[in-house]
Amino acid sequence: IYFILINSYQRMVNQICCCTMYKSLVRSTLEYCCPLWNPSKVCDIQLIEGVQRTFISRVYNGLRHLNYWERLKKLNLMSLQRRRERYIILMMWKIFHKVVPNCCNIQFNMTSRYGAVAAIPPLSRSSSLANQTLYDRSFAVLGPKLWNKV
C-alpha cells in the first residue's frame, strides 16, 4: 500500500487527501497492536520512522529545507515512536480502570503524592543478560515505567 501511495502521489494534487490516505492506510498498519510488538532496537525504530520520513519528504516538497522533526512539528504530526509510547500509556490506563484484562498482572499502588503508581515486576538477579534485555523491553516493565513518568 505504501509503495502505491508513493508512486501515485505525483498524480495527486491535493496533499490533504494524500495525508489522509497515509494516516488511514499506512500509519494504521504500522501501529496495529504496537503496545505488544513495540520495537526497542534503534535500527528497528529508525526503519519504521523511515516510512513516515520518506512519505513526508516526498509529498510535502515545500518542507525539504526542514529536518524531519521540524517537518513533523510544522505538519502537527507526532513521530511513530511517540505514538507507540502514547498507546502503551493508554493501554496502562485501560488496565488500571479494568477496561481490558490485566494479563501481565501489573499491580497499581495508590499514593497520596503521586496517585496510582504502577509496580515494576522484579527480575531475578541470576537471570542471564539476554533475559534482562527481554525483561527491560517487555510491556510488563515498559508500561509501568511510562505510566509512572506521566
mmCIF file of C-alpha atoms in Angstrom:
data_model
loop_
_atom_site.group_PDB
_atom_site.id
_atom_site.type_symbol
_atom_site.label_atom_id
_atom_site.label_comp_id
_atom_site.label_asym_id
_atom_site.label_seq_id
_atom_site.Cartn_x
_atom_site.Cartn_y
_atom_site.Cartn_z
ATOM 1 C CA ILE A 1 0.000 0.000 0.000
ATOM 2 C CA TYR A 2 2.838 2.363 0.891
ATOM 3 C CA PHE A 3 4.506 1.916 -2.495
ATOM 4 C CA ILE A 4 1.223 2.543 -4.312
ATOM 5 C CA LEU A 5 0.871 5.827 -2.428
ATOM 6 C CA ILE A 6 4.445 6.901 -3.146
ATOM 7 C CA ASN A 7 4.209 6.038 -6.845
ATOM 8 C CA SER A 8 0.876 7.737 -7.273
ATOM 9 C CA TYR A 9 1.493 10.815 -5.140
ATOM 10 C CA GLN A 10 2.657 12.783 -8.187
ATOM 11 C CA ARG A 11 -0.805 12.384 -9.689
ATOM 12 C CA MET A 12 -2.487 13.588 -6.525
ATOM 13 C CA VAL A 13 -2.853 17.310 -6.415
ATOM 14 C CA ASN A 14 -4.407 17.550 -3.012
ATOM 15 C CA GLN A 15 -1.869 16.958 -0.213
ATOM 16 C CA ILE A 16 -4.619 16.730 2.374
ATOM 17 C CA CYS A 17 -6.144 13.769 0.545
ATOM 18 C CA CYS A 18 -2.745 12.079 0.316
ATOM 19 C CA CYS A 19 -2.053 12.690 4.002
ATOM 20 C CA THR A 20 -5.461 11.266 4.932
ATOM 21 C CA MET A 21 -4.739 8.162 2.872
ATOM 22 C CA TYR A 22 -1.343 7.795 4.562
ATOM 23 C CA LYS A 23 -2.883 8.087 8.031
ATOM 24 C CA SER A 24 -5.691 5.645 7.320
ATOM 25 C CA LEU A 25 -3.811 3.023 5.270
ATOM 26 C CA VAL A 26 -0.101 3.115 6.103
ATOM 27 C CA ARG A 27 0.186 4.528 9.601
ATOM 28 C CA SER A 28 -2.684 2.397 10.898
ATOM 29 C CA THR A 29 -0.878 -0.698 9.615
ATOM 30 C CA LEU A 30 2.398 0.368 11.248
ATOM 31 C CA GLU A 31 0.638 0.978 14.571
ATOM 32 C CA TYR A 32 -1.522 -2.132 14.710
ATOM 33 C CA CYS A 33 -1.037 -3.808 18.143
ATOM 34 C CA CYS A 34 2.035 -1.663 18.750
ATOM 35 C CA PRO A 35 1.963 -1.992 22.574
ATOM 36 C CA LEU A 36 2.733 -5.687 22.055
ATOM 37 C CA TRP A 37 5.376 -5.594 19.339
ATOM 38 C CA ASN A 38 6.921 -2.235 20.285
ATOM 39 C CA PRO A 39 10.459 -2.226 18.819
ATOM 40 C CA SER A 40 13.301 -1.338 21.148
ATOM 41 C CA LYS A 41 16.357 -1.558 18.921
ATOM 42 C CA VAL A 42 17.382 1.797 17.483
ATOM 43 C CA CYS A 43 17.781 0.327 13.987
ATOM 44 C CA ASP A 44 14.207 -1.018 14.068
ATOM 45 C CA ILE A 45 12.808 2.291 15.321
ATOM 46 C CA GLN A 46 14.675 4.192 12.589
ATOM 47 C CA LEU A 47 13.440 1.764 9.950
ATOM 48 C CA ILE A 48 9.807 2.317 10.955
ATOM 49 C CA GLU A 49 10.283 6.089 11.288
ATOM 50 C CA GLY A 50 11.855 5.993 7.822
ATOM 51 C CA VAL A 51 8.482 5.102 6.312
ATOM 52 C CA GLN A 52 6.926 8.300 7.663
ATOM 53 C CA ARG A 53 10.068 10.336 6.932
ATOM 54 C CA THR A 54 10.064 9.218 3.285
ATOM 55 C CA PHE A 55 6.380 9.881 2.849
ATOM 56 C CA ILE A 56 6.556 13.395 4.305
ATOM 57 C CA SER A 57 9.627 14.366 2.291
ATOM 58 C CA ARG A 58 8.066 13.205 -0.996
ATOM 59 C CA VAL A 59 4.584 14.604 -0.536
ATOM 60 C CA TYR A 60 5.450 17.933 1.085
ATOM 61 C CA ASN A 61 8.148 19.233 -1.258
ATOM 62 C CA GLY A 62 7.952 22.740 0.220
ATOM 63 C CA LEU A 63 9.316 21.470 3.525
ATOM 64 C CA ARG A 64 12.528 19.889 2.214
ATOM 65 C CA HIS A 65 14.642 22.627 3.818
ATOM 66 C CA LEU A 66 13.424 21.493 7.276
ATOM 67 C CA ASN A 67 14.696 18.419 9.088
ATOM 68 C CA TYR A 68 12.358 15.558 9.973
ATOM 69 C CA TRP A 69 11.455 16.814 13.457
ATOM 70 C CA GLU A 70 10.737 20.345 12.218
ATOM 71 C CA ARG A 71 8.546 18.907 9.444
ATOM 72 C CA LEU A 72 6.574 16.890 11.982
ATOM 73 C CA LYS A 73 6.044 19.992 14.096
ATOM 74 C CA LYS A 74 5.008 22.060 11.070
ATOM 75 C CA LEU A 75 2.509 19.380 9.962
ATOM 76 C CA ASN A 76 1.263 18.859 13.528
ATOM 77 C CA LEU A 77 2.248 15.167 13.498
ATOM 78 C CA MET A 78 3.950 13.007 16.125
ATOM 79 C CA SER A 79 6.769 10.583 15.499
ATOM 80 C CA LEU A 80 5.708 6.959 15.295
ATOM 81 C CA GLN A 81 7.800 6.165 18.384
ATOM 82 C CA ARG A 82 5.985 8.857 20.392
ATOM 83 C CA ARG A 83 2.642 7.488 19.201
ATOM 84 C CA ARG A 84 3.636 3.944 20.281
ATOM 85 C CA GLU A 85 4.552 5.268 23.740
ATOM 86 C CA ARG A 86 1.196 7.049 23.875
ATOM 87 C CA TYR A 87 -0.636 3.820 23.027
ATOM 88 C CA ILE A 88 1.258 1.975 25.782
ATOM 89 C CA ILE A 89 0.191 4.613 28.318
ATOM 90 C CA LEU A 90 -3.402 4.355 27.069
ATOM 91 C CA MET A 91 -3.256 0.576 27.476
ATOM 92 C CA MET A 92 -1.986 1.051 31.041
ATOM 93 C CA TRP A 93 -4.920 3.383 31.720
ATOM 94 C CA LYS A 94 -7.309 0.727 30.414
ATOM 95 C CA ILE A 95 -5.678 -1.892 32.646
ATOM 96 C CA PHE A 96 -5.906 0.433 35.667
ATOM 97 C CA HIS A 97 -9.611 1.086 35.060
ATOM 98 C CA LYS A 98 -10.261 -2.607 34.282
ATOM 99 C CA VAL A 99 -11.453 -1.913 30.749
ATOM 100 C CA VAL A 100 -9.168 -4.676 29.458
ATOM 101 C CA PRO A 101 -7.888 -7.780 31.272
ATOM 102 C CA ASN A 102 -4.659 -7.436 33.245
ATOM 103 C CA CYS A 103 -2.808 -10.321 31.586
ATOM 104 C CA CYS A 104 0.604 -9.098 32.774
ATOM 105 C CA ASN A 105 -0.530 -8.914 36.424
ATOM 106 C CA ILE A 106 0.518 -5.273 36.695
ATOM 107 C CA GLN A 107 -0.033 -4.016 40.220
ATOM 108 C CA PHE A 108 -1.041 -0.428 40.993
ATOM 109 C CA ASN A 109 -0.368 1.201 44.352
ATOM 110 C CA MET A 110 -2.234 4.317 45.418
ATOM 111 C CA THR A 111 -0.097 7.058 46.973
ATOM 112 C CA SER A 112 -1.229 10.399 48.324
ATOM 113 C CA ARG A 113 1.516 12.260 46.492
ATOM 114 C CA TYR A 114 1.631 10.587 43.069
ATOM 115 C CA GLY A 115 -1.743 8.862 42.799
ATOM 116 C CA ALA A 116 -1.724 5.473 41.080
ATOM 117 C CA VAL A 117 1.827 4.159 40.740
ATOM 118 C CA ALA A 118 2.444 1.004 38.729
ATOM 119 C CA ALA A 119 4.778 -1.539 40.296
ATOM 120 C CA ILE A 120 7.591 -2.765 38.076
ATOM 121 C CA PRO A 121 7.890 -6.548 38.476
ATOM 122 C CA PRO A 122 11.218 -7.742 39.947
ATOM 123 C CA LEU A 123 13.761 -9.682 37.941
ATOM 124 C CA SER A 124 15.860 -12.426 39.437
ATOM 125 C CA ARG A 125 19.484 -11.398 39.911
ATOM 126 C CA SER A 126 20.606 -14.712 38.488
ATOM 127 C CA SER A 127 18.976 -14.011 35.111
ATOM 128 C CA SER A 128 21.189 -14.002 32.057
ATOM 129 C CA LEU A 129 21.920 -10.790 30.177
ATOM 130 C CA ALA A 130 19.650 -11.902 27.330
ATOM 131 C CA ASN A 131 16.765 -12.385 29.778
ATOM 132 C CA GLN A 132 17.441 -8.989 31.352
ATOM 133 C CA THR A 133 17.251 -7.367 27.922
ATOM 134 C CA LEU A 134 13.949 -9.111 27.137
ATOM 135 C CA TYR A 135 12.679 -8.137 30.584
ATOM 136 C CA ASP A 136 13.507 -4.426 30.058
ATOM 137 C CA ARG A 137 11.767 -4.416 26.655
ATOM 138 C CA SER A 138 8.611 -6.212 27.770
ATOM 139 C CA PHE A 139 5.249 -4.494 28.137
ATOM 140 C CA ALA A 140 5.098 -5.524 31.819
ATOM 141 C CA VAL A 141 8.155 -3.339 32.508
ATOM 142 C CA LEU A 142 7.938 -0.629 29.838
ATOM 143 C CA GLY A 143 4.252 0.058 30.530
ATOM 144 C CA PRO A 144 4.699 0.782 34.250
ATOM 145 C CA LYS A 145 7.821 2.879 33.575
ATOM 146 C CA LEU A 146 5.951 5.099 31.117
ATOM 147 C CA TRP A 147 2.857 5.212 33.365
ATOM 148 C CA ASN A 148 4.939 6.354 36.345
ATOM 149 C CA LYS A 149 6.544 9.154 34.303
ATOM 150 C CA VAL A 150 3.201 10.689 33.431
#
